[in-house]
mmCIF file of C-alpha atoms in Angstrom:
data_model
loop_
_atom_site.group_PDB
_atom_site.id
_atom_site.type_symbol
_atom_site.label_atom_id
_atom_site.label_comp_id
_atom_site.label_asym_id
_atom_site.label_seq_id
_atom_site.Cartn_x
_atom_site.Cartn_y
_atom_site.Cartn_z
ATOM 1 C CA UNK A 163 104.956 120.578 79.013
ATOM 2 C CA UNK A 164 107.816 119.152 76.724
ATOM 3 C CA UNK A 165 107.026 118.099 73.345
ATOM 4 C CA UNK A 166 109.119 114.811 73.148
ATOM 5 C CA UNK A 167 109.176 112.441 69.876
ATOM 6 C CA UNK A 168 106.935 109.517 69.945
ATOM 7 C CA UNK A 169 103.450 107.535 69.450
ATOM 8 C CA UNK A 170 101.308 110.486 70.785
ATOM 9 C CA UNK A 171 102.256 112.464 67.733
ATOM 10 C CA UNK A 172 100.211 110.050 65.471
ATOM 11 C CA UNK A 173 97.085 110.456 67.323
ATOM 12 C CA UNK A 174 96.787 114.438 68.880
ATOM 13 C CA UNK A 175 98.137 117.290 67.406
ATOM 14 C CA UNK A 176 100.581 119.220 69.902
ATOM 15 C CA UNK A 177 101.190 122.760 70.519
ATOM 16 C CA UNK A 178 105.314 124.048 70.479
ATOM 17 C CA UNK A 179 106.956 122.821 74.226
ATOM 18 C CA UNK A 180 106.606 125.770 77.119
ATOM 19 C CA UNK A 181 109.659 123.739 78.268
ATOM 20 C CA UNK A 182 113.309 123.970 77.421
ATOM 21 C CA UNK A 183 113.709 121.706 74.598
ATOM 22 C CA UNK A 184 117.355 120.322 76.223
ATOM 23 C CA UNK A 185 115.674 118.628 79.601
ATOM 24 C CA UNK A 186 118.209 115.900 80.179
ATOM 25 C CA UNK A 187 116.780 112.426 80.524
ATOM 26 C CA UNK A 188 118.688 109.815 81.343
ATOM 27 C CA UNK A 189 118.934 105.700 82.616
ATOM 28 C CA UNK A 190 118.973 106.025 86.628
ATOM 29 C CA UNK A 191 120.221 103.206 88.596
ATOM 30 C CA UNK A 192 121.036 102.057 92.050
ATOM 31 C CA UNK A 193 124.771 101.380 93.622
ATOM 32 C CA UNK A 194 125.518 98.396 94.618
ATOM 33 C CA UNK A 195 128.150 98.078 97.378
ATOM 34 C CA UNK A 196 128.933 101.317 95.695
ATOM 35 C CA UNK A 197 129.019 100.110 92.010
ATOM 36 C CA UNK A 198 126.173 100.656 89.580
ATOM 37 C CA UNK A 199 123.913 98.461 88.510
ATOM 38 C CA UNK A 200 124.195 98.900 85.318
ATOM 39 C CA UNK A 201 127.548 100.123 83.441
ATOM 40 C CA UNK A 202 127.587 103.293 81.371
ATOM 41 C CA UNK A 203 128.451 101.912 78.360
ATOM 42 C CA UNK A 204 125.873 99.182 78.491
ATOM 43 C CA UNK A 205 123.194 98.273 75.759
ATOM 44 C CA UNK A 206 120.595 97.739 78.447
ATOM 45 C CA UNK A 207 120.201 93.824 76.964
ATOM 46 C CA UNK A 208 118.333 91.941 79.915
ATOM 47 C CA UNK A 209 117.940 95.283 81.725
ATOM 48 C CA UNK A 210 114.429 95.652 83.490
ATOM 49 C CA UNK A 211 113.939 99.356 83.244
ATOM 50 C CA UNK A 212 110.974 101.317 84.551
ATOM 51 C CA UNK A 213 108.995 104.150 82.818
ATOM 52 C CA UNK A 214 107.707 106.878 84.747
ATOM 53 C CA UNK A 215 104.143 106.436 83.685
ATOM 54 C CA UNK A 216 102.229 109.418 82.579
ATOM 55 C CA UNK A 217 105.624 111.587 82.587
ATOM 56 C CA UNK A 218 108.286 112.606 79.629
ATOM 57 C CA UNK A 219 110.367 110.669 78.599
ATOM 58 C CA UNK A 220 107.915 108.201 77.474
ATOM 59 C CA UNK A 221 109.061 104.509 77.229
ATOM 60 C CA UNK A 222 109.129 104.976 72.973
ATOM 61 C CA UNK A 223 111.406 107.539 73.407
ATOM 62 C CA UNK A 224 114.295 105.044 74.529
ATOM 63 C CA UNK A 225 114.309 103.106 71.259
ATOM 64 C CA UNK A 226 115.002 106.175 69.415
ATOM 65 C CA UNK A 227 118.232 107.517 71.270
ATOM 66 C CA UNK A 228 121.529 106.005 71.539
ATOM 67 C CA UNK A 229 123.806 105.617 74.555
ATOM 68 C CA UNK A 230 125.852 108.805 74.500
ATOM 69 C CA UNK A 231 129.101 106.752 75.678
ATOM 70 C CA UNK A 232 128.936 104.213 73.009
ATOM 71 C CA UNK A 233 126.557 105.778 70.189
ATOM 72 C CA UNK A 234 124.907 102.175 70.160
ATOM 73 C CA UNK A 235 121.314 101.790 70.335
ATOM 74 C CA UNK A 236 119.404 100.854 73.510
ATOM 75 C CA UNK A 237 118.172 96.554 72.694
ATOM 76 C CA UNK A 238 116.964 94.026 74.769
ATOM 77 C CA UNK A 239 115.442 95.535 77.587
ATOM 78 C CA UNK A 240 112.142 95.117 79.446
ATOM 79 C CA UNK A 241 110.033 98.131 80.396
ATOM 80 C CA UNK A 242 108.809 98.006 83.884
ATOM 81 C CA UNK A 243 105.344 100.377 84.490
ATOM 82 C CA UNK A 244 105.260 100.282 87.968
ATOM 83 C CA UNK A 245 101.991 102.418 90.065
ATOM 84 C CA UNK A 246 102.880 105.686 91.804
ATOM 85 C CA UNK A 247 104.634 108.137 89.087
ATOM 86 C CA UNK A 248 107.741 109.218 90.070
ATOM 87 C CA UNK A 249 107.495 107.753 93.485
ATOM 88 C CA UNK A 250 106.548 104.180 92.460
ATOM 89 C CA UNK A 251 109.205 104.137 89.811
ATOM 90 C CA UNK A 252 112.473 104.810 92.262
ATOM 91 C CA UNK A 253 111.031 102.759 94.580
ATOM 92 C CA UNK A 254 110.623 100.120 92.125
ATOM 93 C CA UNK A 255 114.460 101.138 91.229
ATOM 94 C CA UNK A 256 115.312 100.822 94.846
ATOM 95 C CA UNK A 257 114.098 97.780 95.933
ATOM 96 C CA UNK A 258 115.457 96.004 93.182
ATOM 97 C CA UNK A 259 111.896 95.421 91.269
ATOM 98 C CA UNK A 260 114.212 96.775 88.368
ATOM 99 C CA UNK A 261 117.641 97.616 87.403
ATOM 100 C CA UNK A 262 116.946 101.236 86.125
ATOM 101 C CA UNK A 263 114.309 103.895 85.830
ATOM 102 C CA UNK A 264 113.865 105.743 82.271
ATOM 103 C CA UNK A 265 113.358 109.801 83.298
ATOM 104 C CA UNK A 266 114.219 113.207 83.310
ATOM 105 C CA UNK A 267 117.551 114.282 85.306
ATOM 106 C CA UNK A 268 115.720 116.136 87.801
ATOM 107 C CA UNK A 269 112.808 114.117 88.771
ATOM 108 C CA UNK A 270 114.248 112.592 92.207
ATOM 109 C CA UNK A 271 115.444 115.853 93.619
ATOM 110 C CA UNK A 272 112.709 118.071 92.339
ATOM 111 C CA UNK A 273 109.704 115.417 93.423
ATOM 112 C CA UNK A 274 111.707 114.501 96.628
ATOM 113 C CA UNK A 275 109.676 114.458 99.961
ATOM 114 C CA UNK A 276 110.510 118.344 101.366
ATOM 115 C CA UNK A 277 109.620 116.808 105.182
ATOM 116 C CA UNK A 278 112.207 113.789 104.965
ATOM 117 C CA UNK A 279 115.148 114.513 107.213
ATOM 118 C CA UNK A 280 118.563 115.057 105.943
ATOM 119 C CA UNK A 281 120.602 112.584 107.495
ATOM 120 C CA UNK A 282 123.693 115.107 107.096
ATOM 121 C CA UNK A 283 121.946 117.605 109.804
ATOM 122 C CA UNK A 284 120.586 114.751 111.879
ATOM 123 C CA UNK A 285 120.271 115.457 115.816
#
């Protein structure tokens, strides 16, 4: 588990993380005709971003870090919760539900489906 800042704090008391406390977590978005969504230096201002719901980072985490290419806060943004954990949440990102998805660097490789073909060894 990681222990990340945040509203659970106030109500449960938390043991010390078994996790690396440096996990990466990051804004995910789609390409568009090969551009992204949503520009790395961006505030996120009209952004609809999803949470990965049940999972660190939790959604009050992203009003407490700053974008690392600016060193502006994250404003104006609408949190998304869609169903489905990690799997609801990039397909949510990927069907345009919303512009970005709120989570941990290596959620869609490490939750990936291990039986979907890779289209680089297709037959």
């Amino acid at each position: 588990y990681t222990h990340a800042a945040g509203v659970r704090n106030r109500y449960m008391e938390f043991s010390s993380p078994i996790l690396m406390d440096n996990k990466p977590a990051g804004i995910l978005t789609r390409l568009e005709d090969g551009i992204p969504v949503i520009d790395g230096n961006s505030d996120l201002n009209g952004v609809k971003l999803a949470d990965v719901v049940g999972w660190a980072p939790t959604s009050d985490n992203l009003s407490i870090v700053t974008n690392k290419c600016t060193g502006e806060p994250f404003v104006g943004y609408e949190l998304i919760f869609p169903e489905g954990e990690n799997d609801g949440a990039l397909k949510a990102l990927l069907d345009g539900t919303v512009d970005a998805v709120w989570i941990y660097a290596d959620q869609a490789e490490r939750y990936s489906c291990a039986n979907t073909p890779d289209p680089d060894n297709a037959a």
